[in-house]
Short mmCIF file of C-alpha atoms in Angstrom, two decimals:
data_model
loop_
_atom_site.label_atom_id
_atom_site.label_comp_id
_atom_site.label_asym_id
_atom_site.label_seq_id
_atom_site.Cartn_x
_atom_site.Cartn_y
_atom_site.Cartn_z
CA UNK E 262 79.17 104.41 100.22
CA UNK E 263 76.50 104.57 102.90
CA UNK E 264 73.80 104.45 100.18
CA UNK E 265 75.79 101.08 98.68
CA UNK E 266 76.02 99.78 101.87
CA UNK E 267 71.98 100.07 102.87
CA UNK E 268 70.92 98.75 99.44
CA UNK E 269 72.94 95.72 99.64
CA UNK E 270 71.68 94.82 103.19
CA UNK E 271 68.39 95.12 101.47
CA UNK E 272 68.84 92.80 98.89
CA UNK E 273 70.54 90.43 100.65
CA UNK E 274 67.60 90.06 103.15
CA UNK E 275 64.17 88.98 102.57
CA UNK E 276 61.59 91.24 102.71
CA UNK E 277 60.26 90.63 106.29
CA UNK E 278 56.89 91.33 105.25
CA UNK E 279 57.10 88.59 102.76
CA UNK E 280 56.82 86.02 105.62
CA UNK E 281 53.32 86.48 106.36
CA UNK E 282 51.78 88.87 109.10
CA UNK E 283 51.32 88.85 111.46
CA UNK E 284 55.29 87.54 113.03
CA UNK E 285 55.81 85.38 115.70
CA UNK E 286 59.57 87.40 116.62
CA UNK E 287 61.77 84.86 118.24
CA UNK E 288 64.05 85.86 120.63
CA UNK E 289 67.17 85.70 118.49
CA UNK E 290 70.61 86.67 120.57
CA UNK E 291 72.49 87.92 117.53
CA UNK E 292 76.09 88.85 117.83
CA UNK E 293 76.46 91.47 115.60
CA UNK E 294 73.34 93.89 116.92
CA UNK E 295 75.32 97.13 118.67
CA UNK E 296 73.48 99.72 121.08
CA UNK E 297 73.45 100.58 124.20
CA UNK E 298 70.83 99.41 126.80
CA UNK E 299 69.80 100.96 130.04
CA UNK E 300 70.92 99.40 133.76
CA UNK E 301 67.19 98.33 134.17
CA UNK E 302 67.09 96.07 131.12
CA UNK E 303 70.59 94.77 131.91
CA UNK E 304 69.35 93.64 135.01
CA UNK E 305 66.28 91.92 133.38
CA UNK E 306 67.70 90.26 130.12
CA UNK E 307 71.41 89.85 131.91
CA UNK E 308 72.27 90.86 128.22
CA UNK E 309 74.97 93.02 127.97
CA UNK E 310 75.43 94.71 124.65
CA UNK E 311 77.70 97.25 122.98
CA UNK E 312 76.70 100.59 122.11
CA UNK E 313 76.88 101.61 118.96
CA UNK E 314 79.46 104.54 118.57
CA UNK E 315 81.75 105.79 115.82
CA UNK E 316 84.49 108.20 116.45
CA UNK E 317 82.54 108.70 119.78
CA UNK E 318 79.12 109.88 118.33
CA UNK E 319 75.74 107.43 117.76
CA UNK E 320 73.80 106.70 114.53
CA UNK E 321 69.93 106.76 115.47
CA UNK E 322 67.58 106.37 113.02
CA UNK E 323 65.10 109.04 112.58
CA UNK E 324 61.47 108.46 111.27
CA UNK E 325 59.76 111.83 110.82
CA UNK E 326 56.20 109.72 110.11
CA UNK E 327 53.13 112.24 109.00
CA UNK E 328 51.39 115.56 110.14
CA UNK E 329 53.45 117.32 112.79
CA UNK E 330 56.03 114.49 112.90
CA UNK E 331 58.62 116.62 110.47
CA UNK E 332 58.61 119.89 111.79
CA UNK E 333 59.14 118.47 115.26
CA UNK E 334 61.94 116.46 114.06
CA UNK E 335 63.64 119.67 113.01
CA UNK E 336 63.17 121.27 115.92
CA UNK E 337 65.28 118.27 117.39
CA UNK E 338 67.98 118.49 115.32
CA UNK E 339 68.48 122.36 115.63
CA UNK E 340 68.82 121.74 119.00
CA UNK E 341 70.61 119.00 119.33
CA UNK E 342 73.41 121.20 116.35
CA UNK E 343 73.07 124.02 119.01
CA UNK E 344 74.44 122.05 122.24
CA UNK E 345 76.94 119.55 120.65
CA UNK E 346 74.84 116.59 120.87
CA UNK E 347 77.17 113.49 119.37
CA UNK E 348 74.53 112.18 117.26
CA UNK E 349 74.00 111.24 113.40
CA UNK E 350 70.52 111.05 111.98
CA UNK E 351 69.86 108.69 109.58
CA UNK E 352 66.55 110.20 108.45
CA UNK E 353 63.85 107.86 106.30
CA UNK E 354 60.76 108.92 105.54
CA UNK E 355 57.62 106.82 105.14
CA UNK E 356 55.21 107.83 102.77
CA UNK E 357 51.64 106.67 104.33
CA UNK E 358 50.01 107.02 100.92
CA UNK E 359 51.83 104.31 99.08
CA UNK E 360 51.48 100.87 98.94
CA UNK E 361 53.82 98.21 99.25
CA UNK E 362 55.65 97.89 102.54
CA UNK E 363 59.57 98.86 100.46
CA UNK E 364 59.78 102.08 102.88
CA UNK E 365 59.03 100.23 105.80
CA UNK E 366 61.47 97.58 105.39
CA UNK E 367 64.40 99.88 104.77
CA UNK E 368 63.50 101.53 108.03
CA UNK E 369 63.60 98.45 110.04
CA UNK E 370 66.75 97.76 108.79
CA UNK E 371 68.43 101.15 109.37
CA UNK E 372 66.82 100.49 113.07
CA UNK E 373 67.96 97.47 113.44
CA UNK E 374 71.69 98.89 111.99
CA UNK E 375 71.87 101.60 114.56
CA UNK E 376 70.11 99.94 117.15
CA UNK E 377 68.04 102.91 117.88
CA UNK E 378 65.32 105.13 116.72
CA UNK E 379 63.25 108.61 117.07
CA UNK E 380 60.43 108.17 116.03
CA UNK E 381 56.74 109.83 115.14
CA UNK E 382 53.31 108.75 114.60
CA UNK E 383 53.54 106.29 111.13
CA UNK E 384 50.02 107.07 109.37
CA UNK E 385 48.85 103.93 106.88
CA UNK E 386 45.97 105.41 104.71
CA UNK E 387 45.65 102.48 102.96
CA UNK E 388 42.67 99.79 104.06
CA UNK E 389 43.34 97.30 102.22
CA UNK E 390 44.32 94.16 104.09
CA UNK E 391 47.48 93.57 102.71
CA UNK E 392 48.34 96.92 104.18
CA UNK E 393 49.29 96.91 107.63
CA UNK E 394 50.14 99.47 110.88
CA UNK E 395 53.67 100.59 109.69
CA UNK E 396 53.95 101.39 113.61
CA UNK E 397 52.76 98.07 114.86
CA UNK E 398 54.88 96.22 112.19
CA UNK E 399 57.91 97.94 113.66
CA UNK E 400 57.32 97.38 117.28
CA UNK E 401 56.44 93.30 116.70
CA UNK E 402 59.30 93.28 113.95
CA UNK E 403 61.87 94.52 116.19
CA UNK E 404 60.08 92.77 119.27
CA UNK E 405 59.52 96.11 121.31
CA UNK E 406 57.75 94.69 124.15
CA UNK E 407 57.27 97.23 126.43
CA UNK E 408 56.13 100.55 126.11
CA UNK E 409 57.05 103.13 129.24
CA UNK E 410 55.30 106.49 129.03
CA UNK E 411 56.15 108.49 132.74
CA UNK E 412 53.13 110.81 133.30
CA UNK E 413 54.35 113.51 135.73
CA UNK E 414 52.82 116.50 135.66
CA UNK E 415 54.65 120.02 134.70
CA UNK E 416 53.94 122.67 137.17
CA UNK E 417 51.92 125.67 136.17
CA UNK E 418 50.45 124.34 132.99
CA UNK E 419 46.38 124.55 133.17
CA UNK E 420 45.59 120.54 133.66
CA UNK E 421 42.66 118.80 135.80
CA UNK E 422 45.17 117.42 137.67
CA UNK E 423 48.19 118.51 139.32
CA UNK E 424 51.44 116.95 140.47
CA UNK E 425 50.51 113.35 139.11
CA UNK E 426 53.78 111.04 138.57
CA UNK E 427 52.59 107.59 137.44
CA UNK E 428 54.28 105.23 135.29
CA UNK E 429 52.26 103.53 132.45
CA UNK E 430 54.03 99.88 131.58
CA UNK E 431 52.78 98.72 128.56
CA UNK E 432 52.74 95.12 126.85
CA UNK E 433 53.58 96.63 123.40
CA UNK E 434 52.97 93.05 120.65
CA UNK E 435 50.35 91.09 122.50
CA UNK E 436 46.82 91.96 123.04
CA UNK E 437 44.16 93.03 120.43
CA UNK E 438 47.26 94.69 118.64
CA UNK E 439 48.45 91.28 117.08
CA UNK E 440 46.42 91.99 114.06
CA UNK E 441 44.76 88.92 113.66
CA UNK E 442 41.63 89.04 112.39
CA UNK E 443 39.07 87.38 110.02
CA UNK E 444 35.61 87.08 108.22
CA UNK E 445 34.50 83.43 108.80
CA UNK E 446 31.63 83.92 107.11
CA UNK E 447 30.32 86.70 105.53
CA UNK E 448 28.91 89.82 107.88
CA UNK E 449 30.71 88.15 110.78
CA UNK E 450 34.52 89.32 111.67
CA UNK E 451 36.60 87.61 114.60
CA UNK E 452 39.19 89.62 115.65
CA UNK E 453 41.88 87.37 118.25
CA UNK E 454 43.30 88.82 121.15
CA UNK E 455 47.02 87.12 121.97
CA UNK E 456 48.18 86.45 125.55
CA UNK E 457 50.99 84.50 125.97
CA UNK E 458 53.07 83.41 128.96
CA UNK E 459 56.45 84.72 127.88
CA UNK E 460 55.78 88.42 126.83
CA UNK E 461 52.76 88.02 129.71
CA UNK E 462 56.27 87.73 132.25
CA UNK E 463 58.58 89.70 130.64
CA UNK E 464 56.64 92.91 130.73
CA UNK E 465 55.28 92.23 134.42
CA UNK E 466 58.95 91.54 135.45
CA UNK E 467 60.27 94.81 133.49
CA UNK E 468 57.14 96.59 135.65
CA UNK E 469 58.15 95.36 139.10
CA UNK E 470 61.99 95.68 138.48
CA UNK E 471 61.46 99.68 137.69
CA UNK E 472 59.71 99.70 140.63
CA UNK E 473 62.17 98.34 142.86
CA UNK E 474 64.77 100.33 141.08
CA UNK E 475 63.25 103.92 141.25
CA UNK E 476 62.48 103.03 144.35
CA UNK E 477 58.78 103.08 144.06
CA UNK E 478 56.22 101.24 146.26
CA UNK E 479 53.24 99.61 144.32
CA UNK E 480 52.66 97.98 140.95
CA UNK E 481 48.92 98.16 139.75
CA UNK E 482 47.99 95.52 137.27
CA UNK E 483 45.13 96.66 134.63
CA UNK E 484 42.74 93.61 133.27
CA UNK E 485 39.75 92.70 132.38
CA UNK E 486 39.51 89.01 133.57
CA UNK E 487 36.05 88.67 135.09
CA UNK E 488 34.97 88.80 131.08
CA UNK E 489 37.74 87.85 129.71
CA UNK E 490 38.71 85.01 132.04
CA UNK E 491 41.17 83.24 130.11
CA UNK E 492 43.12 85.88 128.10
CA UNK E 493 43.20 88.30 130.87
CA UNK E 494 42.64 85.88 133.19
CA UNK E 495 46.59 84.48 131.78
CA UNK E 496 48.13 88.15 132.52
CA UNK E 497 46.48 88.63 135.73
CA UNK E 498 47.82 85.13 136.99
CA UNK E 499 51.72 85.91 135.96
CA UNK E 500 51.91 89.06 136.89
CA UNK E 501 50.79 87.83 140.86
CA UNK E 502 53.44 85.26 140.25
CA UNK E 503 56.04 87.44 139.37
CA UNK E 504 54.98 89.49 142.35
CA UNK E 505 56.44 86.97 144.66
CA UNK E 506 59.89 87.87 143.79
CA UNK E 507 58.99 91.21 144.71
CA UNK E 508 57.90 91.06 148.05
CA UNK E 509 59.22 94.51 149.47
CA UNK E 510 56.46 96.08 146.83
CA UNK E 511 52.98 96.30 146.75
CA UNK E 512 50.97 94.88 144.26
CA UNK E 513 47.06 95.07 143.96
CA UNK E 514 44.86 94.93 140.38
CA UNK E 515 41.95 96.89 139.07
CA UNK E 516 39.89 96.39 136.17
CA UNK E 517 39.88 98.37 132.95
CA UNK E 518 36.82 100.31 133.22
CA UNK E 519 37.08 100.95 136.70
CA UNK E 520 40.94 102.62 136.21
CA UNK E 521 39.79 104.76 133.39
CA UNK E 522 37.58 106.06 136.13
CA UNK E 523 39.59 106.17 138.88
CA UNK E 524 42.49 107.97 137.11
CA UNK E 525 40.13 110.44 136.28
CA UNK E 526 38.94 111.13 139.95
CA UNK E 527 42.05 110.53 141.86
CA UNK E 528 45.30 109.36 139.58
CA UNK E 529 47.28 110.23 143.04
CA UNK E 530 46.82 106.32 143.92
CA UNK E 531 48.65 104.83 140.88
CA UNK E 532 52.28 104.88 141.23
CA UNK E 533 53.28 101.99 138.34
CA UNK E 534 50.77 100.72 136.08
CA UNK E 535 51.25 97.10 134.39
CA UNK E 536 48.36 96.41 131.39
CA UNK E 537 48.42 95.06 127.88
CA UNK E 538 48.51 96.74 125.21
CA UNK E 539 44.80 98.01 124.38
CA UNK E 540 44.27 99.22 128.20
CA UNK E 541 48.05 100.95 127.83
CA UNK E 542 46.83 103.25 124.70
CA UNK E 543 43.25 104.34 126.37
CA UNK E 544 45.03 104.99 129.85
CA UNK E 545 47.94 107.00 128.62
CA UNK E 546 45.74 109.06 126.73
CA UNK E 547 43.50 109.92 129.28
CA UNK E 548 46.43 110.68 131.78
CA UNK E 549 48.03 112.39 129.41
CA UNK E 550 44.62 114.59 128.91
CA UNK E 551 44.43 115.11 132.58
CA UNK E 552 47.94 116.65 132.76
CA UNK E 553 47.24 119.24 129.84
CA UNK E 554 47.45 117.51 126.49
CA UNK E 555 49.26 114.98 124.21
CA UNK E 556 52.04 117.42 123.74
CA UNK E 557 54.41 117.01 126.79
CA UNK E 558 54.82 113.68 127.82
CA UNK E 559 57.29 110.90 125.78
CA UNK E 560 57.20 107.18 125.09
CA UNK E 561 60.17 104.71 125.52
CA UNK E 562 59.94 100.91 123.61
CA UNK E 563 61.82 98.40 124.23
CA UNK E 564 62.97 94.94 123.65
CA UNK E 565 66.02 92.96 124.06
CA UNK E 566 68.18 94.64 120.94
CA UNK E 567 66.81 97.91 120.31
CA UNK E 568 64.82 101.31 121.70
CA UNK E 569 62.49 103.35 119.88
CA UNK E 570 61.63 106.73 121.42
CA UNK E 571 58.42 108.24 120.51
CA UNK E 572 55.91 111.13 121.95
CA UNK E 573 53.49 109.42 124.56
CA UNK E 574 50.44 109.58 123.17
CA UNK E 575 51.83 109.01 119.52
CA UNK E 576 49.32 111.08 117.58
CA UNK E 577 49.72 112.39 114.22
CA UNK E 578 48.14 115.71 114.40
CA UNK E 579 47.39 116.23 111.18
CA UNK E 580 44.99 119.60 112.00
CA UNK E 581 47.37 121.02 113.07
CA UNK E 582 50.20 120.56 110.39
CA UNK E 583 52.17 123.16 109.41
CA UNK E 584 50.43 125.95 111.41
CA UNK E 585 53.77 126.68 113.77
CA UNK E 586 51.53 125.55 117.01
CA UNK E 587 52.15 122.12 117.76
CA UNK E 588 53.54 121.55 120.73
CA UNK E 589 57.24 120.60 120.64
CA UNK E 590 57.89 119.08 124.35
CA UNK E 591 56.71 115.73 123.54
CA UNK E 592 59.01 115.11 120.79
CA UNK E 593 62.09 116.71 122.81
CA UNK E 594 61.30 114.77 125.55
CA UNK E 595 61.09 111.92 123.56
CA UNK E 596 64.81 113.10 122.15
CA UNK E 597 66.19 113.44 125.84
CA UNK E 598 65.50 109.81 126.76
CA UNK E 599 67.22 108.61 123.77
CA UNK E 600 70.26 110.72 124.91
CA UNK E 601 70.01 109.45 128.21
CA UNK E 602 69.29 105.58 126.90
CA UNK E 603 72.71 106.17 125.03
CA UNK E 604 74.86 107.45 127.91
CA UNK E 605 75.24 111.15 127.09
CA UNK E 606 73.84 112.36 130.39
CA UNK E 607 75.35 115.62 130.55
CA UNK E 608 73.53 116.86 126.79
CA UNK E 609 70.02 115.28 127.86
CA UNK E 610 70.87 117.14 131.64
CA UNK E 611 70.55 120.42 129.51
CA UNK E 612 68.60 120.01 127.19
CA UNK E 613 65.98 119.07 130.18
CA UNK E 614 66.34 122.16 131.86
CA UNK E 615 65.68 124.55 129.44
CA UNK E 616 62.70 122.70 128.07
CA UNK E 617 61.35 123.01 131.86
CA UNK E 618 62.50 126.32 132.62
CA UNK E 619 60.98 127.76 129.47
CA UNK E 620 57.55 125.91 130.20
CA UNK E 621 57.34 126.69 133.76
CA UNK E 622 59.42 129.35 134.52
CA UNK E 623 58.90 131.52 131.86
CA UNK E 624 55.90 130.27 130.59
CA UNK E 625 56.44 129.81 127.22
CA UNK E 626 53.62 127.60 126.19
CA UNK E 627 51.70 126.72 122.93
CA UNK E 628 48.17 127.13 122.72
CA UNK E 629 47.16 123.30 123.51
CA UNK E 630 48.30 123.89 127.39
CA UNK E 631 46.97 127.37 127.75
CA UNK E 632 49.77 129.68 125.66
CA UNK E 633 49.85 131.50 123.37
CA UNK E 634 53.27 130.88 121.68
CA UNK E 635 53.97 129.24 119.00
CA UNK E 636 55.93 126.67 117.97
CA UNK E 637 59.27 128.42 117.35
CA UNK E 638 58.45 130.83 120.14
CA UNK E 639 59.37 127.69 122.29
CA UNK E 640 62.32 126.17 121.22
CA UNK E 641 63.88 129.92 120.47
CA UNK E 642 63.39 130.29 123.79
CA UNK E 643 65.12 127.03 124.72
CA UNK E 644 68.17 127.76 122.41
CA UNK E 645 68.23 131.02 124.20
CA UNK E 646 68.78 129.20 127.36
CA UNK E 647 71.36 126.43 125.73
CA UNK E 648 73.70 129.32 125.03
CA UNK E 649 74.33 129.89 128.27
CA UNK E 650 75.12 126.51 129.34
CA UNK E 651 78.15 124.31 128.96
CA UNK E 652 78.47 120.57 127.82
CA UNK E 653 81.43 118.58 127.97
#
């Protein structure tokens, strides 16, 4: 019936893809989109919508994407079966080596059925132009415009850095990442970068309000606007403006190049970090690195009608595919702030724990952050420690 169901949404809707890429997503306020969204964005949109529960449990759609992406996503689920989490997977898989976008639309619209998603790293193989990102079509498609990747460092694990806890806010469908590029004439491509007012304010606002929520002190914004004086120039002038309803915080700016060297000799001085979308993927990875690796730290997207959780750093790992030594904390993380985005506090309380006490306390760790585990080795050990905890 399910099955009946999703192939009749999908032919009565047209293809989104047909319309042309790169989208111009309006904000649309429909009535029948159900999930659950967090106090912060409440706060911000002053939209209040439903969650999306049956008989008590969720629907999230899961997208396993390529290389390590589906043996993580198992790991998820066995532990989610072990400690009672209320949730239904709607798993799709995308398969990068196709072409045609058919997968990719029926994904979007199980995400945008459920209202929420865990996600890995989409590969597209193809190159031809009528081919795009499958993971940038889904964030402008579903009009995730912020990314939020919390770098806080575990302790114990070998890093170059220790006890780092910055948060990266991320302009997710602007920027360089709007796709929109051209030959004009032959041996000369010109590739647009898009800044616009409104996504310019919403993400700025979404960066000061987390401040002033988690009760932290300064918001640094990252630019480039002594080159690029008009598109930068844009963000760097909302973002002060938005500042003024902020006045308890602090808010100073620092160019690109300049905070990819500063974070690597003192990240202590960041505390939240507001950049487009470009300067959000070279940061986070190089935080990331500095704490020990792209395998512990998770990425949350969102927009006004749906979340997409994600590892951080949102590699594929393709090397390492398969070989039972990826490193599963990302990907669990990534699974605990769903939980917590849907309400189910107590099953993301535990599920924490154990990930941190098998890390840190009993040092449990793959080889990427100095172990010599493997992949199973860690989440056994995190089972181990779910059966001796209760959830209501």
């Amino acid at each position: 019936m399910a099955l009946r169901l999703s192939q009749r949404l999908l032919q009565t809707q047209t293809p989104f893809l047909t319309r042309g890429y790169p989208l111009l997503v309006t904000k649309e306020k429909t009535e029948d989109v159900a999930h659950t969204k967090s106090a912060l964005q409440k706060k911000v949109t002053g939209t209040d919508i439903p969650s999306a529960q049956y008989g008590g449990r969720h629907a999230v759609t899961m997208l396993p994407g390529g290389g390590i992406g589906p043996e993580l996503m198992g790991y998820v689920r066995e532990i989610f079966r072990y400690c009672g989490a209320p949730i239904d997977f709607e798993v799709i898989d995308i398969d990068p080596s196709t072409e045609g976008n058919d997968d990719l639309d029926y994904a979007i619209t199980s995400i945008k059925r459920n209202g929420v998603a865990l996600k890995g790293n989409i590969e597209t193989k193809s190159q031809t132009l009528s081919e795009v990102s499958r993971n940038v079509a889904i964030r402008n498609e579903l009009d995730l415009y912020v990314n939020v990747v919390h770098c806080k460092s575990y302790p114990g694990i070998p890093a170059r850095h220790h006890d780092i806890d910055v948060v990266l806010i991320r302009q997710n469908t602007d920027g360089e990442y709007a796709m929109l590029e051209h030959e004009s004439v032959p041996g000369i491509v010109e590739s647009m970068k898009v800044v616009t007012v409104d996504n310019a304010e919403r993400v700025a606002r979404y960066a000061f309000e987390y401040a002033r929520q988690n009760n932290r002190k300064k918001v640094t914004t990252i630019h480039k606007a002594n080159i690029m004086k008009l598109s930068d120039g844009l963000f760097l002038e909302v973002a002060n403006r938005v500042h003024k309803d902020y006045p308890e915080l602090e808010h100073n700016n620092m160019i690109i190049d300049n905070t990819c060297m500063q974070s690597v000799s003192n990240p202590h001085q960041f505390d939240v970090m507001n950049m487009t979308n470009l300067y959000g993927t070279i940061v986070s990875n190089v935080l990331c690195g500095l704490m020990g690796g792209a395998g512990l730290i998770s990425g949350r997207n969102y927009g006004d009608h749906y979340a997409v959780f994600e590892p951080g750093t949102r590699n594929t790992g393709t090397a390492i595919a398969g070989k039972n030594i990826a490193n599963p904390v990302a990907m669990i993380s990534a699974s605990i702030d769903m939980l917590n985005h849907l309400g189910h506090k107590e099953h993301a309380n535990v599920i924490q724990e154990a990930v941190y006490q098998t890390i840190v306390n009993d040092a449990i760790r793959t080889p990427d952050v100095g172990g010599t585990h493997s992949s199973t080795d860690v989440v056994q050990n995190i089972l181990k420690i779910l059966s001796s905890k209760r959830v209501n």
